[in-house]
PDB file of C-alpha atoms in Angstrom:
ATOM      1  CA  MET B  23      -0.021   0.923 -18.236  1.00  0.00           C
ATOM      2  CA  VAL B  24      -1.903  -0.294 -15.756  1.00  0.00           C
ATOM      3  CA  LEU B  25      -4.785   1.934 -15.338  1.00  0.00           C
ATOM      4  CA  ASP B  26      -6.061   1.568 -19.390  1.00  0.00           C
ATOM      5  CA  ILE B  27      -6.213  -2.193 -18.345  1.00  0.00           C
ATOM      6  CA  PHE B  28      -8.823  -1.616 -16.229  1.00  0.00           C
ATOM      7  CA  TYR B  29      -9.879   1.861 -17.985  1.00  0.00           C
ATOM      8  CA  GLY B  30     -10.597  -0.597 -20.744  1.00  0.00           C
ATOM      9  CA  ALA B  31     -12.138  -3.857 -18.026  1.00  0.00           C
ATOM     10  CA  LEU B  32     -14.369  -1.024 -16.924  1.00  0.00           C
ATOM     11  CA  ASN B  33     -15.425   0.524 -20.447  1.00  0.00           C
ATOM     12  CA  ALA B  34     -16.035  -2.988 -21.572  1.00  0.00           C
ATOM     13  CA  VAL B  35     -18.901  -3.428 -18.176  1.00  0.00           C
ATOM     14  CA  PHE B  36     -20.381  -0.205 -18.154  1.00  0.00           C
ATOM     15  CA  GLY B  37     -20.035   1.399 -21.781  1.00  0.00           C
ATOM     16  CA  PRO B  38     -23.013  -1.099 -22.655  1.00  0.00           C
ATOM     17  CA  VAL B  39     -24.737  -0.399 -19.735  1.00  0.00           C
ATOM     18  CA  ILE B  40     -24.075   3.679 -20.546  1.00  0.00           C
ATOM     19  CA  ALA B  41     -25.412   3.057 -24.018  1.00  0.00           C
ATOM     20  CA  LEU B  42     -29.590   1.159 -22.525  1.00  0.00           C
ATOM     21  CA  ASP B  43     -29.623   4.363 -20.060  1.00  0.00           C
ATOM     22  CA  PRO B  44     -32.138   6.339 -21.318  1.00  0.00           C
ATOM     23  CA  ASN B  45     -30.714   8.890 -21.501  1.00  0.00           C
ATOM     24  CA  PRO B  46     -26.636   7.548 -22.860  1.00  0.00           C
ATOM     25  CA  ASN B  47     -25.907  11.548 -23.211  1.00  0.00           C
ATOM     26  CA  ASN B  48     -26.538  12.695 -19.636  1.00  0.00           C
ATOM     27  CA  PRO B  49     -26.329   9.057 -18.152  1.00  0.00           C
ATOM     28  CA  ILE B  50     -28.019   9.904 -14.603  1.00  0.00           C
ATOM     29  CA  PHE B  51     -29.189   6.181 -14.727  1.00  0.00           C
ATOM     30  CA  THR B  52     -25.726   4.621 -15.174  1.00  0.00           C
ATOM     31  CA  ILE B  53     -24.100   6.970 -12.172  1.00  0.00           C
ATOM     32  CA  PHE B  54     -27.182   5.428  -9.858  1.00  0.00           C
ATOM     33  CA  LEU B  55     -26.345   1.754 -10.984  1.00  0.00           C
ATOM     34  CA  ILE B  56     -22.798   2.619 -10.238  1.00  0.00           C
ATOM     35  CA  SER B  57     -23.207   4.413  -7.109  1.00  0.00           C
ATOM     36  CA  THR B  58     -25.923   1.519  -6.023  1.00  0.00           C
ATOM     37  CA  LEU B  59     -23.101  -1.272  -6.952  1.00  0.00           C
ATOM     38  CA  VAL B  60     -20.430  -0.183  -5.150  1.00  0.00           C
ATOM     39  CA  ALA B  61     -22.601   1.284  -2.250  1.00  0.00           C
ATOM     40  CA  PHE B  62     -23.552  -2.480  -2.156  1.00  0.00           C
ATOM     41  CA  VAL B  63     -19.726  -4.085  -2.161  1.00  0.00           C
ATOM     42  CA  ILE B  64     -19.157  -1.763   0.330  1.00  0.00           C
ATOM     43  CA  THR B  65     -22.120  -2.563   3.030  1.00  0.00           C
ATOM     44  CA  LEU B  66     -21.364  -6.705   2.344  1.00  0.00           C
ATOM     45  CA  ALA B  67     -17.315  -5.718   3.159  1.00  0.00           C
ATOM     46  CA  ASN B  68     -18.379  -4.686   6.129  1.00  0.00           C
ATOM     47  CA  LYS B  69     -20.794  -7.017   6.909  1.00  0.00           C
ATOM     48  CA  LEU B  70     -18.250 -10.142   5.922  1.00  0.00           C
ATOM     49  CA  LEU B  71     -14.756  -8.671   7.547  1.00  0.00           C
ATOM     50  CA  VAL B  72     -16.264  -6.798  10.512  1.00  0.00           C
ATOM     51  CA  ASN B  73     -17.896  -8.260  13.619  1.00  0.00           C
ATOM     52  CA  GLN B  74     -21.089  -6.494  14.392  1.00  0.00           C
ATOM     53  CA  ASP B  75     -21.525  -7.867  17.577  1.00  0.00           C
ATOM     54  CA  ARG B  76     -18.358  -7.307  18.968  1.00  0.00           C
ATOM     55  CA  LEU B  77     -18.582  -3.414  17.165  1.00  0.00           C
ATOM     56  CA  GLU B  78     -21.396  -2.606  19.032  1.00  0.00           C
ATOM     57  CA  SER B  79     -20.462  -4.018  22.430  1.00  0.00           C
ATOM     58  CA  LEU B  80     -17.484  -1.468  22.095  1.00  0.00           C
ATOM     59  CA  LYS B  81     -19.536   1.374  21.206  1.00  0.00           C
ATOM     60  CA  ILE B  82     -21.795   0.928  24.177  1.00  0.00           C
ATOM     61  CA  GLU B  83     -18.981   0.111  26.426  1.00  0.00           C
ATOM     62  CA  MET B  84     -17.156   3.245  25.245  1.00  0.00           C
ATOM     63  CA  GLN B  85     -20.176   5.575  25.755  1.00  0.00           C
ATOM     64  CA  GLU B  86     -20.903   4.059  29.526  1.00  0.00           C
ATOM     65  CA  PHE B  87     -17.317   4.900  30.255  1.00  0.00           C
ATOM     66  CA  GLN B  88     -17.524   8.588  28.249  1.00  0.00           C
ATOM     67  CA  GLN B  89     -20.401   8.862  30.679  1.00  0.00           C
ATOM     68  CA  GLU B  90     -18.807   7.639  33.819  1.00  0.00           C
ATOM     69  CA  MET B  91     -16.059   9.883  33.498  1.00  0.00           C
ATOM     70  CA  MET B  92     -18.087  13.121  32.786  1.00  0.00           C
ATOM     71  CA  GLU B  93     -20.513  12.081  36.218  1.00  0.00           C
ATOM     72  CA  ALA B  94     -17.615  11.857  38.037  1.00  0.00           C
ATOM     73  CA  ARG B  95     -15.866  15.479  37.409  1.00  0.00           C
ATOM     74  CA  LYS B  96     -19.234  17.380  37.777  1.00  0.00           C
ATOM     75  CA  ALA B  97     -19.545  15.507  40.827  1.00  0.00           C
ATOM     76  CA  ASN B  98     -16.394  16.659  41.562  1.00  0.00           C
ATOM     77  CA  ASP B  99     -14.681  13.473  43.167  1.00  0.00           C
ATOM     78  CA  PRO B 100     -11.656  13.448  42.121  1.00  0.00           C
ATOM     79  CA  LYS B 101     -11.418   9.286  43.441  1.00  0.00           C
ATOM     80  CA  ALA B 102     -13.763   8.510  41.100  1.00  0.00           C
ATOM     81  CA  VAL B 103     -11.657  10.643  38.773  1.00  0.00           C
ATOM     82  CA  GLU B 104      -8.308   9.061  38.839  1.00  0.00           C
ATOM     83  CA  LYS B 105     -10.227   5.541  38.645  1.00  0.00           C
ATOM     84  CA  MET B 106     -11.409   6.462  35.616  1.00  0.00           C
ATOM     85  CA  GLN B 107      -7.883   7.940  34.113  1.00  0.00           C
ATOM     86  CA  LYS B 108      -6.689   3.936  35.060  1.00  0.00           C
ATOM     87  CA  GLN B 109      -9.628   2.554  33.094  1.00  0.00           C
ATOM     88  CA  GLN B 110      -8.681   4.962  30.530  1.00  0.00           C
ATOM     89  CA  MET B 111      -5.530   3.115  29.342  1.00  0.00           C
ATOM     90  CA  GLU B 112      -7.855  -0.259  29.189  1.00  0.00           C
ATOM     91  CA  MET B 113     -10.270   1.751  26.909  1.00  0.00           C
ATOM     92  CA  MET B 114      -7.626   3.137  24.691  1.00  0.00           C
ATOM     93  CA  GLY B 115      -6.924  -0.194  23.656  1.00  0.00           C
ATOM     94  CA  LYS B 116     -10.529  -1.065  22.505  1.00  0.00           C
ATOM     95  CA  GLN B 117     -10.608   2.720  20.836  1.00  0.00           C
ATOM     96  CA  LYS B 118      -7.923   1.233  18.808  1.00  0.00           C
ATOM     97  CA  GLU B 119      -9.772  -2.334  18.459  1.00  0.00           C
ATOM     98  CA  MET B 120     -12.943  -0.855  17.038  1.00  0.00           C
ATOM     99  CA  MET B 121     -10.742   1.358  14.456  1.00  0.00           C
ATOM    100  CA  THR B 122      -9.100  -1.863  13.237  1.00  0.00           C
ATOM    101  CA  MET B 123     -12.328  -3.357  12.942  1.00  0.00           C
ATOM    102  CA  SER B 124     -13.609  -0.123  10.718  1.00  0.00           C
ATOM    103  CA  PHE B 125     -10.637   0.071   8.468  1.00  0.00           C
ATOM    104  CA  LYS B 126     -10.512  -3.618   7.110  1.00  0.00           C
ATOM    105  CA  PRO B 127     -13.217  -2.915   4.598  1.00  0.00           C
ATOM    106  CA  MET B 128     -11.884   0.335   4.144  1.00  0.00           C
ATOM    107  CA  ILE B 129      -8.735  -1.393   2.920  1.00  0.00           C
ATOM    108  CA  VAL B 130      -9.929  -4.128   0.833  1.00  0.00           C
ATOM    109  CA  THR B 131     -12.502  -1.287  -1.431  1.00  0.00           C
ATOM    110  CA  MET B 132     -10.616   1.600  -1.456  1.00  0.00           C
ATOM    111  CA  VAL B 133      -8.382   0.302  -4.680  1.00  0.00           C
ATOM    112  CA  PRO B 134     -11.051  -0.863  -6.949  1.00  0.00           C
ATOM    113  CA  ILE B 135     -13.042   2.135  -5.412  1.00  0.00           C
ATOM    114  CA  LEU B 136     -10.399   4.588  -6.419  1.00  0.00           C
ATOM    115  CA  ILE B 137     -10.061   2.714  -9.938  1.00  0.00           C
ATOM    116  CA  VAL B 138     -14.040   3.063 -10.770  1.00  0.00           C
ATOM    117  CA  PHE B 139     -14.027   6.720  -9.706  1.00  0.00           C
ATOM    118  CA  TRP B 140     -11.207   7.383 -12.274  1.00  0.00           C
ATOM    119  CA  TRP B 141     -13.034   6.104 -14.749  1.00  0.00           C
ATOM    120  CA  MET B 142     -16.313   7.854 -14.070  1.00  0.00           C
ATOM    121  CA  ALA B 143     -14.252  11.056 -14.201  1.00  0.00           C
ATOM    122  CA  GLN B 144     -12.589  10.324 -17.116  1.00  0.00           C
ATOM    123  CA  GLU B 145     -15.973   8.409 -19.099  1.00  0.00           C
ATOM    124  CA  PRO B 146     -17.025  11.994 -20.942  1.00  0.00           C
ATOM    125  CA  HIS B 147     -20.526  10.764 -20.284  1.00  0.00           C
ATOM    126  CA  ILE B 148     -20.377  10.859 -17.004  1.00  0.00           C
ATOM    127  CA  SER B 149     -18.267  13.133 -16.010  1.00  0.00           C
ATOM    128  CA  GLN B 150     -20.408  16.280 -17.857  1.00  0.00           C
ATOM    129  CA  THR B 151     -23.624  14.348 -15.940  1.00  0.00           C
ATOM    130  CA  VAL B 152     -25.568  17.641 -14.311  1.00  0.00           C
ATOM    131  CA  VAL B 153     -28.953  16.358 -12.928  1.00  0.00           C
ATOM    132  CA  MET B 154     -31.742  19.431 -12.247  1.00  0.00           C
ATOM    133  CA  LEU B 155     -33.343  19.503  -9.037  1.00  0.00           C
ATOM    134  CA  PRO B 156     -36.349  20.190  -7.775  1.00  0.00           C
ATOM    135  CA  GLN B 157     -35.165  23.586  -5.997  1.00  0.00           C
ATOM    136  CA  VAL B 158     -37.024  22.130  -2.291  1.00  0.00           C
ATOM    137  CA  ALA B 159     -35.076  19.020  -2.686  1.00  0.00           C
ATOM    138  CA  TYR B 160     -31.435  20.940  -3.759  1.00  0.00           C
ATOM    139  CA  TYR B 161     -32.137  23.444  -0.637  1.00  0.00           C
ATOM    140  CA  VAL B 162     -33.154  20.691   1.990  1.00  0.00           C
ATOM    141  CA  LEU B 163     -30.427  18.280   0.845  1.00  0.00           C
ATOM    142  CA  LEU B 164     -27.683  21.395   1.640  1.00  0.00           C
ATOM    143  CA  VAL B 165     -26.384  21.117  -1.778  1.00  0.00           C
ATOM    144  CA  PRO B 166     -25.365  25.160  -1.893  1.00  0.00           C
ATOM    145  CA  LEU B 167     -23.351  23.859   1.273  1.00  0.00           C
ATOM    146  CA  PHE B 168     -21.312  21.113  -0.951  1.00  0.00           C
ATOM    147  CA  HIS B 169     -20.677  23.790  -3.590  1.00  0.00           C
ATOM    148  CA  MET B 170     -18.768  26.040  -1.132  1.00  0.00           C
ATOM    149  CA  PHE B 171     -16.703  22.717  -1.360  1.00  0.00           C
ATOM    150  CA  TYR B 172     -16.554  21.801  -4.614  1.00  0.00           C
ATOM    151  CA  HIS B 173     -17.103  24.355  -7.330  1.00  0.00           C
ATOM    152  CA  THR B 174     -18.955  23.315 -10.146  1.00  0.00           C
ATOM    153  CA  ALA B 175     -17.869  24.013 -13.576  1.00  0.00           C
ATOM    154  CA  PRO B 176     -19.272  27.466 -14.673  1.00  0.00           C
ATOM    155  CA  THR B 177     -22.278  25.777 -17.230  1.00  0.00           C
ATOM    156  CA  THR B 178     -23.266  23.888 -14.645  1.00  0.00           C
ATOM    157  CA  PRO B 179     -27.433  25.812 -14.253  1.00  0.00           C
ATOM    158  CA  PRO B 180     -28.336  26.594 -10.914  1.00  0.00           C
ATOM    159  CA  GLY B 181     -30.368  24.361  -8.877  1.00  0.00           C
ATOM    160  CA  ALA B 182     -28.168  21.575 -10.526  1.00  0.00           C
ATOM    161  CA  ILE B 183     -25.033  19.459  -9.054  1.00  0.00           C
ATOM    162  CA  GLU B 184     -22.265  16.970 -11.428  1.00  0.00           C
ATOM    163  CA  TRP B 185     -22.095  13.302 -11.417  1.00  0.00           C
ATOM    164  CA  LEU B 186     -20.102  12.859  -8.272  1.00  0.00           C
ATOM    165  CA  GLY B 187     -22.823  14.852  -6.247  1.00  0.00           C
ATOM    166  CA  TRP B 188     -25.434  12.354  -7.963  1.00  0.00           C
ATOM    167  CA  TYR B 189     -22.964  10.019  -6.889  1.00  0.00           C
ATOM    168  CA  VAL B 190     -22.632  11.158  -3.463  1.00  0.00           C
ATOM    169  CA  LEU B 191     -26.363  11.122  -2.514  1.00  0.00           C
ATOM    170  CA  CYS B 192     -27.251   8.433  -4.377  1.00  0.00           C
ATOM    171  CA  SER B 193     -24.083   6.231  -2.954  1.00  0.00           C
ATOM    172  CA  PHE B 194     -25.273   7.719   0.443  1.00  0.00           C
ATOM    173  CA  SER B 195     -29.221   6.519   0.832  1.00  0.00           C
ATOM    174  CA  MET B 196     -28.381   3.472  -1.212  1.00  0.00           C
ATOM    175  CA  SER B 197     -25.768   2.539   1.558  1.00  0.00           C
ATOM    176  CA  GLN B 198     -28.254   3.207   4.179  1.00  0.00           C
ATOM    177  CA  LEU B 199     -30.382   1.049   2.686  1.00  0.00           C
ATOM    178  CA  PHE B 200     -28.401  -2.125   2.747  1.00  0.00           C
ATOM    179  CA  ARG B 201     -26.921  -1.729   5.861  1.00  0.00           C
ATOM    180  CA  LYS B 202     -30.620  -2.109   7.027  1.00  0.00           C
ATOM    181  CA  LEU B 203     -31.097  -5.094   4.619  1.00  0.00           C
ATOM    182  CA  MET B 204     -27.670  -6.852   5.671  1.00  0.00           C
ATOM    183  CA  GLY B 205     -28.871  -5.774   9.838  1.00  0.00           C
ATOM    184  CA  LEU B 206     -25.066  -3.925   9.765  1.00  0.00           C
ATOM    185  CA  LYS B 207     -25.490  -2.072  13.764  1.00  0.00           C
ATOM    186  CA  GLY B 208     -24.653   1.640  13.843  1.00  0.00           C
ATOM    187  CA  GLY B 209     -24.594   4.799  11.096  1.00  0.00           C
ATOM    188  CA  GLY B 210     -21.855   5.050   8.636  1.00  0.00           C
ATOM    189  CA  MET B 211     -20.590   4.247   4.926  1.00  0.00           C
TER     190      MET B 211
END
């Protein structure tokens, strides 16, 4: 099976990393490294595949259009509203262009990242990882809200997150750091 080939390759790459982890039975550091690598690849794909200046100018145009439309409606000016509605078709084209730009990196990175996620979920060391957070961090990071949508295993102690929660926290923070370092405009992962 093709996935078995990828699984074997990922075992060959990350197996030694898990073995070098300070706690190989609960490889928090390994998950951090994988999430950092994935965040870097996604950010690099965004940097290489998206015209950042064009995307930023389109965002500004959309914001200005929405502001003008809101002001025209607020002023109850039928002529201004009609003019803005005529411009709306042009804006829809620009919105489509923005979406197309945003989807390019996702299309390129989605399959490899899904394979890495699949491997992480199958790898017993990683899939059984539990990270104890300080109580303040547990609530500041809204982990209880996350647990409302993603149910943890019954054996997960209170105040802890499993591998997926740890991956998301690491990936989000590293993604923001890489976006700043690479000069990407706007937010997002």
